[in-house]
């Protein structure tokens, strides 16, 4: 099972990270900056991995630099309505779909 999650980011990410800014030309500074992801862990466990800069057993980085540096907290109101998803492929599609939907609503969003 896979879960979709949303993390609110500090608005500093918009002024300090060129790639984030370029990915969000629609952002007007009113709403929040967000990170959308998917995980086989609970959203809380995944958030903690991001913030702690956790590495896998093989030494691969399991955290997003953007979340590690700018992540504030989980935004359950933006993802709790999404049921767990059985396949990784479907979860990746849902991650992108939610991220683009939030961008259309004028949030600044980062996703993989």
XYZ file of N, CA and C in Angstrom:
336
model
N 0.835 -1.186 0.000
C 0.000 0.000 0.000
C 0.883 1.254 0.000
N 0.415 2.247 -0.709
C 1.137 3.509 -0.812
C 0.238 4.651 -0.366
N 0.845 5.649 0.244
C 0.129 6.810 0.735
C 0.650 8.059 0.035
N -0.259 8.959 -0.269
C 0.099 10.279 -0.795
C 0.149 11.217 0.409
N 1.127 12.124 0.423
C 1.222 13.064 1.539
C 1.633 14.441 1.030
N 1.348 15.458 1.840
C 1.692 16.841 1.503
C 2.376 17.462 2.717
N 3.496 18.119 2.463
C 4.252 18.804 3.512
C 4.269 20.294 3.186
N 3.947 21.106 4.187
C 4.073 22.548 3.998
C 5.538 22.926 4.161
N 6.002 23.782 3.256
C 7.382 24.261 3.256
C 7.425 25.724 3.673
N 8.525 26.125 4.241
C 8.740 27.541 4.530
C 8.735 28.305 3.203
N 8.167 29.499 3.203
C 8.143 30.289 1.977
C 9.540 30.738 1.549
N 10.531 30.566 2.421
C 11.916 30.883 2.053
C 12.361 30.065 0.843
N 11.774 28.865 0.687
C 12.156 28.003 -0.439
C 11.944 28.730 -1.769
N 10.918 29.564 -1.834
C 10.616 30.257 -3.089
C 11.689 31.296 -3.420
N 12.172 31.998 -2.433
C 13.188 33.021 -2.695
C 14.606 32.439 -2.759
N 14.845 31.316 -2.070
C 16.202 30.781 -1.991
C 16.519 29.665 -2.986
N 15.495 29.050 -3.580
C 15.745 27.898 -4.451
C 15.263 28.197 -5.868
N 16.205 28.408 -6.758
C 15.891 28.795 -8.144
C 15.029 27.751 -8.844
N 15.361 26.466 -8.701
C 14.586 25.419 -9.382
C 13.138 25.393 -8.892
N 12.945 25.563 -7.588
C 11.592 25.602 -7.039
C 10.825 26.785 -7.630
N 11.461 27.942 -7.674
C 10.838 29.156 -8.210
C 10.487 28.979 -9.686
N 11.410 28.409 -10.458
C 11.159 28.211 -11.892
C 10.037 27.203 -12.150
N 9.861 26.247 -11.247
C 8.803 25.238 -11.409
C 7.422 25.799 -11.064
N 7.392 26.996 -10.469
C 6.122 27.551 -9.986
C 5.902 29.002 -10.413
N 5.894 29.269 -11.735
C 5.700 30.651 -12.191
C 4.319 31.207 -11.843
N 3.356 30.324 -11.532
C 1.992 30.746 -11.222
C 1.854 31.278 -9.794
N 2.877 31.064 -8.961
C 2.781 31.394 -7.535
C 2.792 32.897 -7.318
N 1.801 33.389 -6.543
C 1.712 34.829 -6.288
C 2.046 35.199 -4.846
N 2.502 34.227 -4.051
C 2.917 34.511 -2.682
C 1.803 34.485 -1.651
N 0.568 34.267 -2.087
C -0.560 34.290 -1.151
C -0.704 32.954 -0.429
N -0.761 31.859 -1.175
C -0.914 30.538 -0.566
C 0.448 29.976 -0.153
N 0.469 28.738 0.294
C 1.689 28.146 0.817
C 2.540 27.468 -0.248
N 3.765 27.163 0.146
C 4.675 26.334 -0.642
C 4.542 24.910 -0.098
N 4.462 23.930 -0.999
C 4.173 22.552 -0.605
C 5.098 21.563 -1.298
N 5.239 20.402 -0.668
C 5.903 19.251 -1.263
C 4.884 18.125 -1.279
N 4.699 17.487 -2.434
C 3.791 16.343 -2.543
C 4.631 15.103 -2.817
N 4.356 14.040 -2.064
C 5.098 12.803 -2.244
C 4.215 11.588 -2.081
N 4.812 10.424 -2.308
C 4.110 9.161 -2.068
C 5.075 8.232 -1.354
N 4.517 7.349 -0.517
C 5.360 6.493 0.303
C 4.651 5.193 0.660
N 5.444 4.170 0.950
C 4.880 2.917 1.456
C 4.883 2.938 2.991
N 5.465 3.955 3.575
C 5.463 4.143 5.029
C 4.257 5.014 5.397
N 4.080 5.317 6.670
C 3.039 6.283 7.019
C 3.566 7.667 6.645
N 2.688 8.620 6.357
C 3.166 9.974 6.057
C 4.056 10.539 7.171
N 3.746 10.259 8.429
C 4.558 10.746 9.557
C 5.965 10.145 9.514
N 6.061 8.829 9.271
C 7.380 8.191 9.172
C 8.185 8.795 8.033
N 7.524 9.034 6.901
C 8.218 9.591 5.725
C 8.687 11.016 5.996
N 7.836 11.815 6.649
C 8.216 13.178 6.996
C 9.465 13.151 7.886
N 9.469 12.267 8.878
C 10.626 12.160 9.772
C 11.890 11.770 9.002
N 11.768 10.855 8.019
C 12.922 10.485 7.189
C 13.468 11.706 6.457
N 12.572 12.491 5.873
C 12.999 13.699 5.161
C 13.755 14.636 6.105
N 13.171 14.919 7.254
C 13.752 15.894 8.175
C 15.074 15.413 8.774
N 15.223 14.095 8.954
C 16.441 13.543 9.554
C 17.531 13.253 8.530
N 17.226 13.396 7.239
C 18.216 13.101 6.210
C 18.596 11.629 6.181
N 17.620 10.767 6.432
C 17.844 9.324 6.544
C 18.449 8.735 5.273
N 19.372 7.776 5.471
C 19.974 7.032 4.365
C 19.452 5.597 4.381
N 19.370 4.983 3.208
C 18.985 3.575 3.124
C 20.151 2.711 3.586
N 19.905 1.410 3.718
C 20.970 0.481 4.120
C 22.122 0.497 3.115
N 21.805 0.818 1.862
C 22.842 0.874 0.823
C 23.490 2.258 0.719
N 23.076 3.161 1.596
C 23.676 4.490 1.609
C 23.017 5.499 0.694
N 21.873 5.149 0.094
C 21.144 6.090 -0.756
C 20.353 7.061 0.112
N 20.311 8.291 -0.313
C 19.589 9.317 0.426
C 18.081 9.091 0.294
N 17.386 9.076 1.427
C 15.937 8.866 1.422
C 15.169 10.156 1.653
N 15.880 11.270 1.672
C 15.200 12.532 1.960
C 15.354 13.504 0.804
N 14.362 14.363 0.681
C 14.435 15.450 -0.282
C 15.152 16.608 0.397
N 16.141 17.174 -0.273
C 16.861 18.318 0.287
C 15.907 19.465 0.572
N 14.935 19.662 -0.305
C 13.966 20.747 -0.114
C 13.179 20.534 1.173
N 12.722 19.298 1.418
C 11.961 19.041 2.638
C 12.865 19.096 3.859
N 14.063 18.549 3.732
C 14.977 18.564 4.876
C 15.251 19.997 5.328
N 15.455 20.891 4.376
C 15.799 22.272 4.704
C 14.583 23.148 5.009
N 13.468 22.949 4.267
C 12.339 23.874 4.369
C 11.047 23.261 4.918
N 11.016 21.943 5.125
C 9.787 21.286 5.566
C 9.361 21.725 6.956
N 8.065 22.056 7.093
C 7.538 22.512 8.379
C 6.694 21.442 9.055
N 5.685 20.932 8.351
C 4.788 19.929 8.924
C 3.906 19.334 7.843
N 3.280 18.205 8.175
C 2.339 17.559 7.256
C 1.062 18.380 7.172
N 0.493 18.461 5.965
C -0.777 19.164 5.746
C -1.872 18.136 5.463
N -2.319 17.458 6.510
C -3.307 16.395 6.380
C -4.565 16.798 5.650
N -4.990 18.050 5.802
C -6.227 18.497 5.153
C -6.126 18.437 3.628
N -4.893 18.384 3.109
C -4.715 18.342 1.656
C -4.538 16.925 1.110
N -4.421 15.918 2.004
C -4.234 14.550 1.504
C -5.028 13.474 2.240
N -5.610 13.771 3.379
C -6.319 12.735 4.139
C -7.506 12.129 3.389
N -8.021 12.825 2.409
C -9.172 12.320 1.637
C -8.762 11.256 0.605
N -7.465 11.064 0.409
C -6.989 10.105 -0.597
C -6.737 8.751 0.070
N -7.456 7.743 -0.375
C -7.305 6.396 0.187
C -5.946 5.811 -0.189
N -5.440 4.862 0.628
C -4.204 4.172 0.256
C -4.336 3.540 -1.132
N -3.231 3.490 -1.852
C -3.216 3.029 -3.246
C -2.407 1.742 -3.324
N -2.908 0.762 -4.066
C -2.275 -0.567 -4.104
C -0.990 -0.616 -4.917
N -0.963 0.043 -6.064
C 0.230 -0.097 -6.915
C 1.093 1.162 -6.888
N 2.399 0.954 -6.990
C 3.351 2.066 -7.017
C 3.085 2.970 -8.219
N 2.793 2.359 -9.350
C 2.523 3.122 -10.575
C 1.331 4.055 -10.382
N 0.253 3.532 -9.804
C -0.933 4.356 -9.561
C -0.647 5.445 -8.532
N 0.172 5.129 -7.536
C 0.525 6.125 -6.518
C 1.335 7.267 -7.132
N 2.258 6.932 -8.027
C 3.039 7.976 -8.702
C 2.140 8.880 -9.539
N 1.154 8.283 -10.209
C 0.203 9.078 -11.002
C -0.605 10.005 -10.102
N -1.049 9.486 -8.949
C -1.836 10.290 -8.017
C -1.005 11.418 -7.427
N 0.264 11.136 -7.133
C 1.170 12.170 -6.622
C 1.241 13.342 -7.611
N 1.475 13.016 -8.871
C 1.559 14.062 -9.896
C 0.231 14.784 -10.065
N -0.858 14.024 -10.083
C -2.190 14.618 -10.261
C -2.498 15.612 -9.132
N -2.222 15.228 -7.881
C -2.473 16.128 -6.758
C -1.570 17.354 -6.831
N -0.299 17.150 -7.151
C 0.635 18.276 -7.236
C 0.179 19.295 -8.288
N -0.223 18.809 -9.446
C -0.657 19.724 -10.515
C -1.976 20.409 -10.160
N -2.853 19.689 -9.476
C -4.118 20.284 -9.023
C -3.839 21.422 -8.029
N -2.909 21.204 -7.126
C -2.565 22.250 -6.153
C -1.892 23.436 -6.839
N -1.072 23.190 -7.849
C -0.481 24.300 -8.611
C -1.563 25.113 -9.307
N -2.559 24.419 -9.868
C -3.663 25.142 -10.525
C -4.403 26.042 -9.536
N -4.397 25.647 -8.266
C -5.051 26.451 -7.220
C -4.133 27.559 -6.699
N -2.954 27.706 -7.323
C -1.978 28.775 -7.031
C -1.059 28.506 -5.853
N -0.977 27.248 -5.398
C 0.068 26.894 -4.441
C 1.368 26.756 -5.226
N 2.493 26.903 -4.538
C 3.798 26.562 -5.132
C 4.105 25.136 -4.679
N 4.363 24.245 -5.646
C 4.459 22.820 -5.319
C 5.711 22.201 -5.919
N 6.357 21.344 -5.116
C 7.474 20.527 -5.591
C 7.076 19.077 -5.461
N 7.358 18.270 -6.495
C 7.142 16.823 -6.448
C 8.153 16.183 -7.365
N 8.330 14.864 -7.241
C 9.343 14.181 -8.048
C 8.769 13.578 -9.302
